[in-house]
mmCIF file of C-alpha atoms and ligand atoms in Angstrom:
data_model
loop_
_atom_site.group_PDB
_atom_site.id
_atom_site.type_symbol
_atom_site.label_atom_id
_atom_site.label_comp_id
_atom_site.label_asym_id
_atom_site.label_seq_id
_atom_site.Cartn_x
_atom_site.Cartn_y
_atom_site.Cartn_z
ATOM 1 C CA MET K 6 -142.685 -79.289 -98.877
ATOM 2 C CA SER K 7 -146.028 -77.894 -97.616
ATOM 3 C CA ALA K 8 -147.160 -81.453 -96.854
ATOM 4 C CA ILE K 9 -144.460 -81.445 -94.183
ATOM 5 C CA THR K 10 -144.518 -77.904 -92.806
ATOM 6 C CA GLN K 11 -148.298 -77.951 -92.532
ATOM 7 C CA ALA K 12 -148.636 -81.499 -91.242
ATOM 8 C CA LYS K 13 -150.826 -81.624 -88.155
ATOM 9 C CA ARG K 14 -151.251 -85.300 -87.388
ATOM 10 C CA VAL K 15 -147.834 -86.930 -87.381
ATOM 11 C CA VAL K 16 -146.826 -90.538 -86.780
ATOM 12 C CA VAL K 17 -143.221 -90.786 -85.578
ATOM 13 C CA LYS K 18 -141.560 -94.203 -85.620
ATOM 14 C CA VAL K 19 -138.405 -94.748 -83.652
ATOM 15 C CA GLY K 20 -136.194 -97.804 -84.049
ATOM 16 C CA THR K 21 -134.130 -99.875 -81.639
ATOM 17 C CA SER K 22 -130.887 -98.466 -83.047
ATOM 18 C CA THR K 23 -132.013 -94.963 -82.018
ATOM 19 C CA LEU K 24 -133.332 -95.944 -78.586
ATOM 20 C CA THR K 25 -130.484 -98.120 -77.347
ATOM 21 C CA TYR K 26 -126.704 -98.150 -77.123
ATOM 22 C CA GLU K 27 -124.719 -100.846 -78.906
ATOM 23 C CA ASN K 28 -124.731 -102.893 -75.686
ATOM 24 C CA GLY K 29 -128.527 -102.961 -75.829
ATOM 25 C CA LYS K 30 -129.112 -100.653 -72.861
ATOM 26 C CA MET K 31 -131.419 -97.668 -73.206
ATOM 27 C CA ASN K 32 -129.981 -94.418 -74.500
ATOM 28 C CA LEU K 33 -131.733 -92.337 -71.854
ATOM 29 C CA ARG K 34 -130.304 -89.041 -73.012
ATOM 30 C CA ARG K 35 -131.669 -89.530 -76.499
ATOM 31 C CA ILE K 36 -135.062 -90.834 -75.356
ATOM 32 C CA GLU K 37 -135.394 -87.875 -73.026
ATOM 33 C CA ARG K 38 -134.545 -85.410 -75.793
ATOM 34 C CA LEU K 39 -136.914 -87.130 -78.192
ATOM 35 C CA CYS K 40 -139.767 -86.945 -75.681
ATOM 36 C CA ARG K 41 -139.028 -83.272 -75.050
ATOM 37 C CA VAL K 42 -139.119 -82.434 -78.768
ATOM 38 C CA LEU K 43 -142.274 -84.473 -79.338
ATOM 39 C CA SER K 44 -143.928 -82.807 -76.325
ATOM 40 C CA ASP K 45 -143.024 -79.403 -77.713
ATOM 41 C CA LEU K 46 -144.389 -80.292 -81.157
ATOM 42 C CA GLN K 47 -147.583 -81.531 -79.502
ATOM 43 C CA ASN K 48 -147.834 -78.246 -77.575
ATOM 44 C CA SER K 49 -147.379 -76.325 -80.833
ATOM 45 C CA GLY K 50 -150.633 -77.859 -82.082
ATOM 46 C CA LYS K 51 -149.548 -81.069 -83.728
ATOM 47 C CA GLU K 52 -150.990 -84.458 -82.817
ATOM 48 C CA ILE K 53 -148.158 -86.907 -82.256
ATOM 49 C CA ILE K 54 -148.511 -90.678 -82.421
ATOM 50 C CA LEU K 55 -145.331 -92.508 -81.431
ATOM 51 C CA VAL K 56 -144.559 -95.970 -82.807
ATOM 52 C CA THR K 57 -141.713 -97.417 -80.807
ATOM 53 C CA SER K 58 -139.523 -100.464 -81.101
ATOM 54 C CA GLY K 59 -137.057 -101.487 -78.474
ATOM 55 C CA ALA K 60 -138.988 -103.797 -76.150
ATOM 56 C CA ILE K 61 -136.657 -106.758 -76.650
ATOM 57 C CA GLY K 62 -133.530 -104.590 -76.467
ATOM 58 C CA VAL K 63 -134.744 -102.940 -73.277
ATOM 59 C CA GLY K 64 -135.784 -106.306 -71.803
ATOM 60 C CA VAL K 65 -132.336 -107.744 -72.519
ATOM 61 C CA GLY K 66 -130.761 -104.793 -70.709
ATOM 62 C CA LYS K 67 -133.214 -104.965 -67.796
ATOM 63 C CA LEU K 68 -132.607 -108.667 -67.239
ATOM 64 C CA GLY K 69 -128.846 -108.268 -67.665
ATOM 65 C CA LEU K 70 -128.674 -110.869 -70.432
ATOM 66 C CA PRO K 71 -125.462 -111.060 -72.472
ATOM 67 C CA SER K 72 -127.323 -110.991 -75.824
ATOM 68 C CA ARG K 73 -130.711 -111.401 -77.490
ATOM 69 C CA PRO K 74 -131.811 -115.026 -77.250
ATOM 70 C CA GLN K 75 -132.655 -116.814 -80.504
ATOM 71 C CA GLU K 76 -135.633 -118.764 -79.227
ATOM 72 C CA THR K 77 -138.963 -117.121 -80.120
ATOM 73 C CA ALA K 78 -140.744 -117.797 -76.819
ATOM 74 C CA LYS K 79 -137.806 -116.386 -74.850
ATOM 75 C CA ARG K 80 -137.758 -113.280 -77.013
ATOM 76 C CA GLN K 81 -141.486 -112.817 -76.466
ATOM 77 C CA ALA K 82 -141.055 -113.116 -72.710
ATOM 78 C CA ILE K 83 -138.190 -110.609 -72.758
ATOM 79 C CA ALA K 84 -140.239 -108.235 -74.913
ATOM 80 C CA ALA K 85 -143.031 -108.410 -72.321
ATOM 81 C CA VAL K 86 -140.555 -107.345 -69.628
ATOM 82 C CA GLY K 87 -139.011 -104.666 -71.845
ATOM 83 C CA GLN K 88 -142.371 -103.225 -72.893
ATOM 84 C CA CYS K 89 -143.144 -102.299 -69.247
ATOM 85 C CA GLU K 90 -139.816 -100.581 -68.854
ATOM 86 C CA LEU K 91 -140.224 -98.789 -72.168
ATOM 87 C CA MET K 92 -143.673 -97.462 -71.216
ATOM 88 C CA PHE K 93 -142.402 -96.499 -67.772
ATOM 89 C CA MET K 94 -139.768 -94.342 -69.470
ATOM 90 C CA TYR K 95 -142.192 -92.725 -71.893
ATOM 91 C CA ASP K 96 -144.694 -92.090 -69.115
ATOM 92 C CA LYS K 97 -141.975 -90.451 -67.030
ATOM 93 C CA PHE K 98 -140.430 -88.331 -69.774
ATOM 94 C CA PHE K 99 -143.674 -87.145 -71.388
ATOM 95 C CA GLY K 100 -145.118 -86.698 -67.895
ATOM 96 C CA GLU K 101 -142.390 -84.154 -67.170
ATOM 97 C CA TYR K 102 -144.025 -81.967 -69.819
ATOM 98 C CA ASN K 103 -147.529 -82.643 -68.514
ATOM 99 C CA LEU K 104 -148.463 -84.918 -71.356
ATOM 100 C CA THR K 105 -150.244 -88.220 -70.982
ATOM 101 C CA VAL K 106 -149.302 -91.320 -72.937
ATOM 102 C CA ALA K 107 -151.342 -94.426 -73.709
ATOM 103 C CA GLN K 108 -150.002 -97.850 -74.562
ATOM 104 C CA VAL K 109 -151.432 -99.326 -77.773
ATOM 105 C CA LEU K 110 -150.275 -102.836 -78.676
ATOM 106 C CA LEU K 111 -151.315 -104.030 -82.124
ATOM 107 C CA THR K 112 -151.072 -107.142 -84.297
ATOM 108 C CA GLY K 113 -151.548 -107.623 -88.034
ATOM 109 C CA ASP K 114 -155.202 -108.599 -87.756
ATOM 110 C CA VAL K 115 -155.932 -104.979 -86.948
ATOM 111 C CA ILE K 116 -156.292 -104.443 -90.683
ATOM 112 C CA ALA K 117 -157.194 -108.002 -91.700
ATOM 113 C CA ASN K 118 -160.426 -107.831 -89.728
ATOM 114 C CA GLU K 119 -162.882 -104.974 -90.295
ATOM 115 C CA HIS K 120 -164.279 -105.187 -86.760
ATOM 116 C CA ASN K 121 -160.814 -104.925 -85.180
ATOM 117 C CA ARG K 122 -159.862 -102.098 -87.505
ATOM 118 C CA LYS K 123 -162.906 -100.079 -86.494
ATOM 119 C CA ASN K 124 -162.238 -100.657 -82.775
ATOM 120 C CA THR K 125 -158.637 -99.550 -83.203
ATOM 121 C CA GLU K 126 -159.626 -96.443 -85.159
ATOM 122 C CA ASN K 127 -162.140 -95.557 -82.442
ATOM 123 C CA THR K 128 -159.532 -95.919 -79.702
ATOM 124 C CA PHE K 129 -157.040 -93.741 -81.567
ATOM 125 C CA LYS K 130 -159.707 -91.127 -82.202
ATOM 126 C CA GLU K 131 -160.670 -90.893 -78.540
ATOM 127 C CA LEU K 132 -157.027 -90.723 -77.417
ATOM 128 C CA LEU K 133 -156.200 -87.991 -79.916
ATOM 129 C CA ASP K 134 -159.349 -86.059 -79.032
ATOM 130 C CA MET K 135 -158.169 -86.076 -75.405
ATOM 131 C CA GLY K 136 -154.712 -84.776 -76.384
ATOM 132 C CA ILE K 137 -153.079 -88.045 -75.339
ATOM 133 C CA ILE K 138 -149.987 -89.356 -77.128
ATOM 134 C CA PRO K 139 -150.569 -92.968 -78.220
ATOM 135 C CA VAL K 140 -147.388 -95.023 -77.897
ATOM 136 C CA VAL K 141 -147.728 -97.968 -80.245
ATOM 137 C CA ASN K 142 -145.803 -101.201 -80.474
ATOM 138 C CA GLU K 143 -146.404 -104.617 -81.921
ATOM 139 C CA ASN K 144 -147.927 -107.053 -79.437
ATOM 140 C CA ASP K 145 -145.038 -109.492 -79.256
ATOM 141 C CA THR K 146 -146.929 -111.876 -76.983
ATOM 142 C CA VAL K 147 -149.521 -112.536 -79.657
ATOM 143 C CA ALA K 148 -147.576 -111.998 -82.861
ATOM 144 C CA VAL K 149 -144.869 -114.614 -83.324
ATOM 145 C CA ASP K 150 -142.656 -115.507 -86.280
ATOM 146 C CA GLU K 151 -144.471 -118.772 -86.848
ATOM 147 C CA LEU K 152 -147.773 -117.026 -87.470
ATOM 148 C CA GLU K 153 -146.849 -115.832 -90.941
ATOM 149 C CA GLY K 154 -149.431 -113.512 -92.385
ATOM 150 C CA ALA K 155 -150.946 -112.586 -89.036
ATOM 151 C CA ARG K 156 -147.693 -110.900 -88.055
ATOM 152 C CA ILE K 157 -146.911 -107.344 -89.020
ATOM 153 C CA GLY K 158 -143.263 -108.353 -88.849
ATOM 154 C CA ASP K 159 -141.599 -105.084 -88.022
ATOM 155 C CA ASN K 160 -142.521 -101.718 -86.682
ATOM 156 C CA ASP K 161 -141.744 -99.921 -89.939
ATOM 157 C CA THR K 162 -144.736 -101.607 -91.537
ATOM 158 C CA LEU K 163 -146.739 -101.087 -88.354
ATOM 159 C CA SER K 164 -145.997 -97.356 -88.440
ATOM 160 C CA ALA K 165 -147.402 -97.074 -91.968
ATOM 161 C CA ILE K 166 -150.481 -99.086 -90.958
ATOM 162 C CA VAL K 167 -151.003 -96.744 -88.004
ATOM 163 C CA ALA K 168 -150.474 -93.682 -90.221
ATOM 164 C CA ARG K 169 -153.258 -94.938 -92.471
ATOM 165 C CA LEU K 170 -155.552 -95.855 -89.571
ATOM 166 C CA VAL K 171 -155.309 -92.402 -87.989
ATOM 167 C CA LYS K 172 -155.289 -90.653 -91.399
ATOM 168 C CA ALA K 173 -151.998 -88.951 -90.575
ATOM 169 C CA ASP K 174 -150.627 -86.091 -92.644
ATOM 170 C CA LEU K 175 -147.064 -87.299 -92.261
ATOM 171 C CA LEU K 176 -145.090 -90.395 -91.273
ATOM 172 C CA VAL K 177 -141.566 -89.807 -89.929
ATOM 173 C CA ILE K 178 -139.328 -92.857 -89.576
ATOM 174 C CA LEU K 179 -136.355 -92.149 -87.334
ATOM 175 C CA THR K 180 -133.383 -94.436 -87.763
ATOM 176 C CA ASP K 181 -129.590 -94.558 -87.390
ATOM 177 C CA ILE K 182 -128.899 -93.091 -90.821
ATOM 178 C CA ASP K 183 -129.943 -89.767 -92.348
ATOM 179 C CA GLY K 184 -132.040 -91.201 -95.170
ATOM 180 C CA LEU K 185 -132.051 -93.603 -98.085
ATOM 181 C CA TYR K 186 -128.728 -93.855 -99.917
ATOM 182 C CA ASP K 187 -128.094 -94.936 -103.488
ATOM 183 C CA LYS K 188 -126.052 -97.855 -102.084
ATOM 184 C CA ASN K 189 -125.755 -99.422 -98.648
ATOM 185 C CA PRO K 190 -123.555 -96.827 -96.889
ATOM 186 C CA SER K 191 -122.318 -99.291 -94.270
ATOM 187 C CA VAL K 192 -120.677 -101.240 -97.121
ATOM 188 C CA ASP K 193 -119.960 -98.513 -99.674
ATOM 189 C CA PRO K 194 -118.358 -95.221 -98.506
ATOM 190 C CA ASP K 195 -119.220 -93.540 -101.847
ATOM 191 C CA ALA K 196 -122.935 -93.926 -101.216
ATOM 192 C CA LYS K 197 -124.966 -90.720 -101.586
ATOM 193 C CA ARG K 198 -128.178 -89.731 -99.862
ATOM 194 C CA ILE K 199 -131.277 -89.432 -102.023
ATOM 195 C CA PRO K 200 -133.192 -86.342 -100.844
ATOM 196 C CA TYR K 201 -136.504 -86.987 -102.584
ATOM 197 C CA VAL K 202 -138.324 -90.011 -103.923
ATOM 198 C CA PRO K 203 -141.531 -88.984 -105.691
ATOM 199 C CA ARG K 204 -142.669 -92.596 -106.061
ATOM 200 C CA VAL K 205 -141.295 -95.901 -104.776
ATOM 201 C CA THR K 206 -140.292 -97.943 -107.817
ATOM 202 C CA ASP K 207 -138.613 -101.338 -108.104
ATOM 203 C CA GLU K 208 -135.274 -99.517 -108.568
ATOM 204 C CA ILE K 209 -135.760 -97.710 -105.262
ATOM 205 C CA ARG K 210 -136.724 -100.968 -103.541
ATOM 206 C CA ALA K 211 -133.576 -102.595 -104.905
ATOM 207 C CA LEU K 212 -131.389 -99.847 -103.333
ATOM 208 C CA ALA K 213 -132.760 -100.590 -99.909
ATOM 209 C CA GLY K 214 -131.168 -104.035 -99.962
ATOM 210 C CA GLY K 215 -130.892 -106.245 -96.919
ATOM 211 C CA THR K 216 -131.141 -105.717 -93.184
ATOM 212 C CA GLY K 217 -129.340 -103.028 -91.208
ATOM 213 C CA SER K 218 -127.764 -102.796 -87.775
ATOM 214 C CA ASN K 219 -127.635 -105.852 -85.542
ATOM 215 C CA ARG K 220 -129.864 -104.107 -83.006
ATOM 216 C CA GLY K 221 -132.491 -102.979 -85.491
ATOM 217 C CA THR K 222 -134.532 -105.498 -87.403
ATOM 218 C CA GLY K 223 -135.992 -104.304 -90.652
ATOM 219 C CA GLY K 224 -133.109 -102.440 -92.293
ATOM 220 C CA MET K 225 -133.919 -99.951 -95.059
ATOM 221 C CA ALA K 226 -136.061 -102.339 -97.098
ATOM 222 C CA THR K 227 -138.965 -102.350 -94.635
ATOM 223 C CA LYS K 228 -138.718 -98.561 -94.267
ATOM 224 C CA VAL K 229 -139.004 -98.016 -98.014
ATOM 225 C CA GLN K 230 -141.895 -100.469 -98.100
ATOM 226 C CA ALA K 231 -143.579 -98.538 -95.285
ATOM 227 C CA ALA K 232 -143.049 -95.263 -97.164
ATOM 228 C CA ALA K 233 -144.677 -96.765 -100.257
ATOM 229 C CA TYR K 234 -147.648 -98.016 -98.227
ATOM 230 C CA ALA K 235 -148.117 -94.593 -96.617
ATOM 231 C CA ASN K 236 -147.773 -92.835 -99.999
ATOM 232 C CA GLU K 237 -150.490 -95.059 -101.474
ATOM 233 C CA ALA K 238 -152.891 -93.431 -99.018
ATOM 234 C CA GLY K 239 -151.631 -89.936 -99.842
ATOM 235 C CA ILE K 240 -149.428 -89.719 -96.737
ATOM 236 C CA THR K 241 -145.972 -88.180 -97.155
ATOM 237 C CA CYS K 242 -143.134 -90.024 -95.428
ATOM 238 C CA CYS K 243 -139.706 -88.891 -94.287
ATOM 239 C CA ILE K 244 -136.913 -91.288 -93.323
ATOM 240 C CA MET K 245 -134.308 -89.427 -91.272
ATOM 241 C CA SER K 246 -131.784 -89.858 -88.496
ATOM 242 C CA GLY K 247 -133.031 -89.972 -84.921
ATOM 243 C CA ALA K 248 -129.587 -89.253 -83.481
ATOM 244 C CA VAL K 249 -130.411 -85.588 -82.904
ATOM 245 C CA PRO K 250 -134.142 -85.397 -82.139
ATOM 246 C CA GLU K 251 -134.129 -81.575 -82.479
ATOM 247 C CA LYS K 252 -133.688 -82.137 -86.236
ATOM 248 C CA LEU K 253 -137.438 -82.731 -86.244
ATOM 249 C CA TYR K 254 -137.814 -78.962 -85.813
ATOM 250 C CA THR K 255 -135.622 -78.458 -88.869
ATOM 251 C CA LEU K 256 -137.858 -80.821 -90.814
ATOM 252 C CA PHE K 257 -141.013 -78.932 -89.863
ATOM 253 C CA GLU K 258 -139.353 -75.625 -90.744
ATOM 254 C CA GLY K 259 -139.198 -76.872 -94.325
ATOM 255 C CA ALA K 260 -135.501 -77.665 -94.609
ATOM 256 C CA GLN K 261 -134.406 -80.455 -96.876
ATOM 257 C CA ILE K 262 -133.593 -83.279 -94.512
ATOM 258 C CA GLY K 263 -133.546 -87.069 -94.716
ATOM 259 C CA THR K 264 -135.307 -88.718 -97.640
ATOM 260 C CA VAL K 265 -138.816 -87.499 -98.350
ATOM 261 C CA PHE K 266 -141.164 -89.885 -100.096
ATOM 262 C CA GLY K 267 -143.778 -87.848 -101.886
ATOM 263 C CA SER K 268 -147.442 -88.474 -102.244
ATOM 264 C CA ALA K 269 -150.260 -87.331 -104.481
ATOM 265 C CA LYS K 270 -151.361 -84.880 -101.773
ATOM 266 C CA GLY K 271 -147.827 -83.407 -101.364
HETATM 267 P P1 ADP P 302 -133.838 -99.214 -87.140
HETATM 268 O O1 ADP P 302 -133.339 -99.940 -85.939
HETATM 269 O O2 ADP P 302 -133.864 -97.722 -86.957
HETATM 270 O O3 ADP P 302 -135.145 -99.754 -87.655
HETATM 271 P P2 ADP P 302 -132.076 -100.594 -89.089
HETATM 272 O O4 ADP P 302 -130.719 -100.799 -88.518
HETATM 273 O O5 ADP P 302 -132.993 -101.767 -89.145
HETATM 274 O O6 ADP P 302 -132.725 -99.362 -88.314
HETATM 275 O O7 ADP P 302 -131.949 -100.000 -90.598
HETATM 276 C C1 ADP P 302 -131.091 -98.906 -90.959
HETATM 277 C C2 ADP P 302 -129.834 -99.415 -91.660
HETATM 278 O O8 ADP P 302 -130.117 -99.911 -92.983
HETATM 279 C C3 ADP P 302 -128.746 -98.410 -91.928
HETATM 280 O O9 ADP P 302 -127.957 -98.115 -90.789
HETATM 281 C C4 ADP P 302 -127.900 -99.060 -93.033
HETATM 282 O O10 ADP P 302 -126.838 -99.827 -92.495
HETATM 283 C C5 ADP P 302 -128.862 -100.045 -93.697
HETATM 284 N N1 ADP P 302 -129.022 -99.792 -95.137
HETATM 285 C C6 ADP P 302 -129.028 -100.760 -96.106
HETATM 286 N N2 ADP P 302 -129.173 -100.219 -97.326
HETATM 287 C C7 ADP P 302 -129.276 -98.873 -97.173
HETATM 288 C C8 ADP P 302 -129.456 -97.756 -98.086
HETATM 289 N N3 ADP P 302 -129.574 -97.905 -99.422
HETATM 290 N N4 ADP P 302 -129.535 -96.510 -97.546
HETATM 291 C C9 ADP P 302 -129.450 -96.310 -96.221
HETATM 292 N N5 ADP P 302 -129.270 -97.320 -95.319
HETATM 293 C C10 ADP P 302 -129.176 -98.593 -95.766
#
């Protein structure tokens, strides 16, 4: 567990299901608590990088729409509205603890193109050197479904890409369930949580199955994939519930929590 308790540079990914209520509106209480915990961890000497979803959900709430539209261009426009609101919230909540945030919007070509990768690494380095918390999201204006290959596709994958870019010690994926289960727990009440996955195998990938909540996008499959991608670079990953943000303290105290995906470094 030392890879977790001693982790200094930590990428935390938070999903739509954690950030919003079922009606799509922002769960302000939870976001506020999350920002407080992350600020405290930053003050304790860690370097936090936040990867956040939720732009479309927040945009839907802001514009008072009855549901998420299906049309890609509409979703992109709504994400552009929601992204402002999301950053406004993070700026406000982290600002209350005297921390500065920076908006970093990325697309898949950040790793496809060496020049872009270097620029992105440089930006992250400068931000972290200044003690600023980068708040990362996919650039939904540029990355659309039709552009297969150029699109990262979901923020789980993006979080692992960011973890590798910043050479993080740990990737924490916060979601609406307390880890990977041996079956889909929303279908099977007998499902049991798997505390530790030393290596992501095809069997583990098969457990992750299809997509998850209707507000989230990737489900468990993209999270397991992200864990595997982080592990490949020696970065430990923990998938855990974001419902009680203070549980992050418990994680860093070395308690067994969520599902930890090990790495060679571990
Ligand atoms: P987020 O919005 O945080 O990215 P998702 O809703 O996309 O979250 O994904 C989490 C969901 O994946 C869980 O709530 C659960 O319904 C579903 N899921 C499918 N298979 C599994 C599994 N084996 N273990 C845990 N959760 C699973």
